[in-house]
PDB file of C-alpha atoms in Angstrom:
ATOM      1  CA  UNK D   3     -20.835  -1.273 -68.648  1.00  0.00           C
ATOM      2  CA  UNK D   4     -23.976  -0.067 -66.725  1.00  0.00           C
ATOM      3  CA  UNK D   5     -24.888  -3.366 -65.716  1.00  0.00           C
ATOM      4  CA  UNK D   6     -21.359  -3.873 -64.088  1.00  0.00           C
ATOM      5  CA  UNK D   7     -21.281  -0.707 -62.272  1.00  0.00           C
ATOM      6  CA  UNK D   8     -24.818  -1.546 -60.577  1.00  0.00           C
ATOM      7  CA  UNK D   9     -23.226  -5.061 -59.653  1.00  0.00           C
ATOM      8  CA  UNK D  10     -19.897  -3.662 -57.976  1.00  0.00           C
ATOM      9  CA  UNK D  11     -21.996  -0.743 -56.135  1.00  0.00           C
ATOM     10  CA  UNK D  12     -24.669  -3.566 -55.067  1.00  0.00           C
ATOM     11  CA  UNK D  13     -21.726  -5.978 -53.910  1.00  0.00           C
ATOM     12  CA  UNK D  14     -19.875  -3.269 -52.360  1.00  0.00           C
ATOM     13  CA  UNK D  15     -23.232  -2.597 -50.598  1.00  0.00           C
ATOM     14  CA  UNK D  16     -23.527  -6.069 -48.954  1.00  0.00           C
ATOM     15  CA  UNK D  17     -19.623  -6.449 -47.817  1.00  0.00           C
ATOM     16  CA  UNK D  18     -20.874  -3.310 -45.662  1.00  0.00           C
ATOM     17  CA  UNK D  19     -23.979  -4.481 -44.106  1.00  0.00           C
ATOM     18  CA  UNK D  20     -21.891  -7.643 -43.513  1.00  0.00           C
ATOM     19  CA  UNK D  21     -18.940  -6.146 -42.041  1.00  0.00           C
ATOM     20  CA  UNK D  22     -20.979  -3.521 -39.963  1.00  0.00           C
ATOM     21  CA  UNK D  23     -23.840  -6.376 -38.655  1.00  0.00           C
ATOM     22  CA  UNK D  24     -20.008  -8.500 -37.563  1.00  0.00           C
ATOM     23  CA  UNK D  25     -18.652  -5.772 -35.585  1.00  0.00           C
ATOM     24  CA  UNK D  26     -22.399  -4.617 -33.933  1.00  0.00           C
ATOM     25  CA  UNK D  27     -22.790  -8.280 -32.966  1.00  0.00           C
ATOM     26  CA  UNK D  28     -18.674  -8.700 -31.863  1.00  0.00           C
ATOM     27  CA  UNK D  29     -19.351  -5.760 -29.583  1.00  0.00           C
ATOM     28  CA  UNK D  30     -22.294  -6.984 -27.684  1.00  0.00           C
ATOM     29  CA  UNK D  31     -21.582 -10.375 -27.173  1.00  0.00           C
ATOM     30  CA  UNK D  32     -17.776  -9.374 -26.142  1.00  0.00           C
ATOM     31  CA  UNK D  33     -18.828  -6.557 -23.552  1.00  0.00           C
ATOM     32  CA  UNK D  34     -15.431  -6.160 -21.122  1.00  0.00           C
ATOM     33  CA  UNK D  35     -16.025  -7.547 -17.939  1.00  0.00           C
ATOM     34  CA  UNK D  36     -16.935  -5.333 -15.037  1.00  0.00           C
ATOM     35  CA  UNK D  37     -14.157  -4.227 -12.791  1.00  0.00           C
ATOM     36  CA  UNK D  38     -14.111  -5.470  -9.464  1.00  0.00           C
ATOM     37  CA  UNK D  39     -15.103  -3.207  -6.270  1.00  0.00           C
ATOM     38  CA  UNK D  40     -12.027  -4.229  -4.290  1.00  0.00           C
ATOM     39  CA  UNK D  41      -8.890  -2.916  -6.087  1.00  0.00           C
ATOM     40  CA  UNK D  42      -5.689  -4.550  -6.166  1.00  0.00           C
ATOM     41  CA  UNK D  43      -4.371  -2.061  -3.349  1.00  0.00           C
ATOM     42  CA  UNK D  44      -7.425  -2.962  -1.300  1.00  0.00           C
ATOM     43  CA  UNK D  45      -6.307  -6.650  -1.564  1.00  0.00           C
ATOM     44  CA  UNK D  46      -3.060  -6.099  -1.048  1.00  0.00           C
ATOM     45  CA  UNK D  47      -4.227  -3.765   2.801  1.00  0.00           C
ATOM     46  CA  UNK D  48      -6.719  -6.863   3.821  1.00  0.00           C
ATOM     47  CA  UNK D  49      -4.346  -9.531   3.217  1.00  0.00           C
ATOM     48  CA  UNK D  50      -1.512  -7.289   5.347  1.00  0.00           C
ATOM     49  CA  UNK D  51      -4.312  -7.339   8.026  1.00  0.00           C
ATOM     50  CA  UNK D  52      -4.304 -11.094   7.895  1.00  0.00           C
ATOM     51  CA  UNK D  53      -0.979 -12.269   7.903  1.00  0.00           C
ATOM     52  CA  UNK D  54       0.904  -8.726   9.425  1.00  0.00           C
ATOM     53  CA  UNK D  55       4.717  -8.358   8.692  1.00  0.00           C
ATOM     54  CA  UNK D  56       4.348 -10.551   5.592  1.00  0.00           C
ATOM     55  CA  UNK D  57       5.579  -8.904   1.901  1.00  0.00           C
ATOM     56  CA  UNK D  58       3.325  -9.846  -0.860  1.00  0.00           C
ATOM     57  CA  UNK D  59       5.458 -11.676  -3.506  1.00  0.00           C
ATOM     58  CA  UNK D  60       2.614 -12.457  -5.945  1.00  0.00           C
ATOM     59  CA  UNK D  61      -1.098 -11.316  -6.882  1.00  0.00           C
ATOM     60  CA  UNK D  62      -3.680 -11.966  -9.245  1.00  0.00           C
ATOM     61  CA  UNK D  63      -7.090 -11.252 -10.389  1.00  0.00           C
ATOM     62  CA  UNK D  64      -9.033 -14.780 -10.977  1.00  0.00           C
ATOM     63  CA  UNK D  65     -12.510 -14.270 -12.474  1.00  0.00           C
ATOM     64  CA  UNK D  66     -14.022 -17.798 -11.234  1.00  0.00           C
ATOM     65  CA  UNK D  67     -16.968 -17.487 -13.696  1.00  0.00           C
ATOM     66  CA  UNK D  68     -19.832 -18.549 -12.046  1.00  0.00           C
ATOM     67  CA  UNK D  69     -18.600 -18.522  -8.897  1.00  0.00           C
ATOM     68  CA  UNK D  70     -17.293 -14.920  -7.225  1.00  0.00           C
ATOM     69  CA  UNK D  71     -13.957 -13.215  -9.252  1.00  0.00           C
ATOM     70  CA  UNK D  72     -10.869 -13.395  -6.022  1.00  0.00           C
ATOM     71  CA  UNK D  73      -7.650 -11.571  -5.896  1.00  0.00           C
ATOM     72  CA  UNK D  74      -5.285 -14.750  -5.174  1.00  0.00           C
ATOM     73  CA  UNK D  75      -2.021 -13.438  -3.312  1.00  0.00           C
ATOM     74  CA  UNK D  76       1.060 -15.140  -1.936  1.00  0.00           C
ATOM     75  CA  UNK D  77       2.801 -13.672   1.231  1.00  0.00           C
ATOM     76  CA  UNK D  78       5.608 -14.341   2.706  1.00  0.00           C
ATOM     77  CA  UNK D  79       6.601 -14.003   6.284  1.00  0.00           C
ATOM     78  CA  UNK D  80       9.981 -15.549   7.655  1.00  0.00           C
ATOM     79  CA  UNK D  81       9.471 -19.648   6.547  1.00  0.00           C
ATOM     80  CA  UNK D  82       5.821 -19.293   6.291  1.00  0.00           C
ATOM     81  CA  UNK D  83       4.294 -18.899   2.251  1.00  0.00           C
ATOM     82  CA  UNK D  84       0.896 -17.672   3.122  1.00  0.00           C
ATOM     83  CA  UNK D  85      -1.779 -17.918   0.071  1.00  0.00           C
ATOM     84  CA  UNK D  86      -4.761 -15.780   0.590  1.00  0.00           C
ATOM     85  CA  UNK D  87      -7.638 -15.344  -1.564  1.00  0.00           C
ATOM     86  CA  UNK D  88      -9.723 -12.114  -1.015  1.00  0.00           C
ATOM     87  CA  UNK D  89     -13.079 -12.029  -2.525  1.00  0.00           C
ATOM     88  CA  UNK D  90     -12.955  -9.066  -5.145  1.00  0.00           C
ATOM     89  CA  UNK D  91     -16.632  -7.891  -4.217  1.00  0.00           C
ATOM     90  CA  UNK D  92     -17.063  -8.109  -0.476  1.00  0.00           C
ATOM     91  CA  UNK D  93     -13.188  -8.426   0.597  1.00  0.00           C
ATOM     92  CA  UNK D  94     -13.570 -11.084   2.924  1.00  0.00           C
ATOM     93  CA  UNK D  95     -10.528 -13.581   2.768  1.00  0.00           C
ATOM     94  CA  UNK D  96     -12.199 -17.013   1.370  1.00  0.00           C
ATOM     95  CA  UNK D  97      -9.239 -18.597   1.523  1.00  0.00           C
ATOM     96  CA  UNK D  98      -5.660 -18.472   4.214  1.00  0.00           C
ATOM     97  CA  UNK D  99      -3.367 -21.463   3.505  1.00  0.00           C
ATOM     98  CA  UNK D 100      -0.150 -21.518   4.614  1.00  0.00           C
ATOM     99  CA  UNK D 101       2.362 -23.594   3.835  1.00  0.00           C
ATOM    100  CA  UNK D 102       5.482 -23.698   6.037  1.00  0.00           C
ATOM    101  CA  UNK D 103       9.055 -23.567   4.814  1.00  0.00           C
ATOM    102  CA  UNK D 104      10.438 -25.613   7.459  1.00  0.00           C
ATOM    103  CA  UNK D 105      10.811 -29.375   5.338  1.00  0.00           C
ATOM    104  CA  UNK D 106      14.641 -30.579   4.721  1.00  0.00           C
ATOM    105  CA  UNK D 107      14.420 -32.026   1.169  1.00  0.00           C
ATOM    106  CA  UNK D 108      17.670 -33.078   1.564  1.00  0.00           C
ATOM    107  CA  UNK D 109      17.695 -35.884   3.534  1.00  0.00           C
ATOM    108  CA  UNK D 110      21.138 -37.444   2.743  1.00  0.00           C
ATOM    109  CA  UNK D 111      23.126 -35.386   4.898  1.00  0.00           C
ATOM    110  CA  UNK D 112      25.591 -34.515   1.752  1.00  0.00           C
ATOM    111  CA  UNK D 113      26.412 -31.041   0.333  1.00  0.00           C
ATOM    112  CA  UNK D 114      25.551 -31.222  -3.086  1.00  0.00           C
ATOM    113  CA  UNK D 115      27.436 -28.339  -4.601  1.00  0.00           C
TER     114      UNK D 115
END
């Protein structure tokens, strides 16, 4: 009976150095990302500046990896779909495609409803 207890206390022993060294080494090597200086609002003002009158229909954070992290947003103003990329630690605008709205797809002449 001795001899049993000393096992289960030893065994128990290990599972917690084993469990505790997991979650020390899951914590270091999956530190959270650092936020990025230029909020979302921030993004949101510099890409009004560059396409004024537009309304932002979609935005997102894209952490590039190596390269710098961007806000990527899509405007819209009248037939034009602007997409902007603001760099989320300097705010300069990498990136201002736009794509205009102005193609007839349609070019059979029919209504098709």
């Amino acid at each position: 009976m001795q001899i049993t207890k000393k096992f289960i206390v030893a065994g128990a022993g290990v599972v917690a150095l084993i469990g505790g060294g997991g979650a020390a080494y899951a914590a270091t090597t999956s530190a959270a990302p650092a936020a990025p200086k230029v909020t979302a609002e921030q993004a949101i003002e510099i890409a009004h500046k560059t396409v004024p009158g537009a309304w932002v229909s979609e935005l997102d954070f894209d952490s590039q990896g190596t390269r710098a992290d961007v806000w990527e947003l899509e405007l819209t103003k009248g037939s034009e779909r602007h997409e902007v990329k603001v760099d989320a630690a300097s705010g300069k605008v990498v990136k201002n495609e736009i794509d205009r709205n102005d193609r007839d797809d349609d070019h059979d002449g029919d209504d098709d409803d």
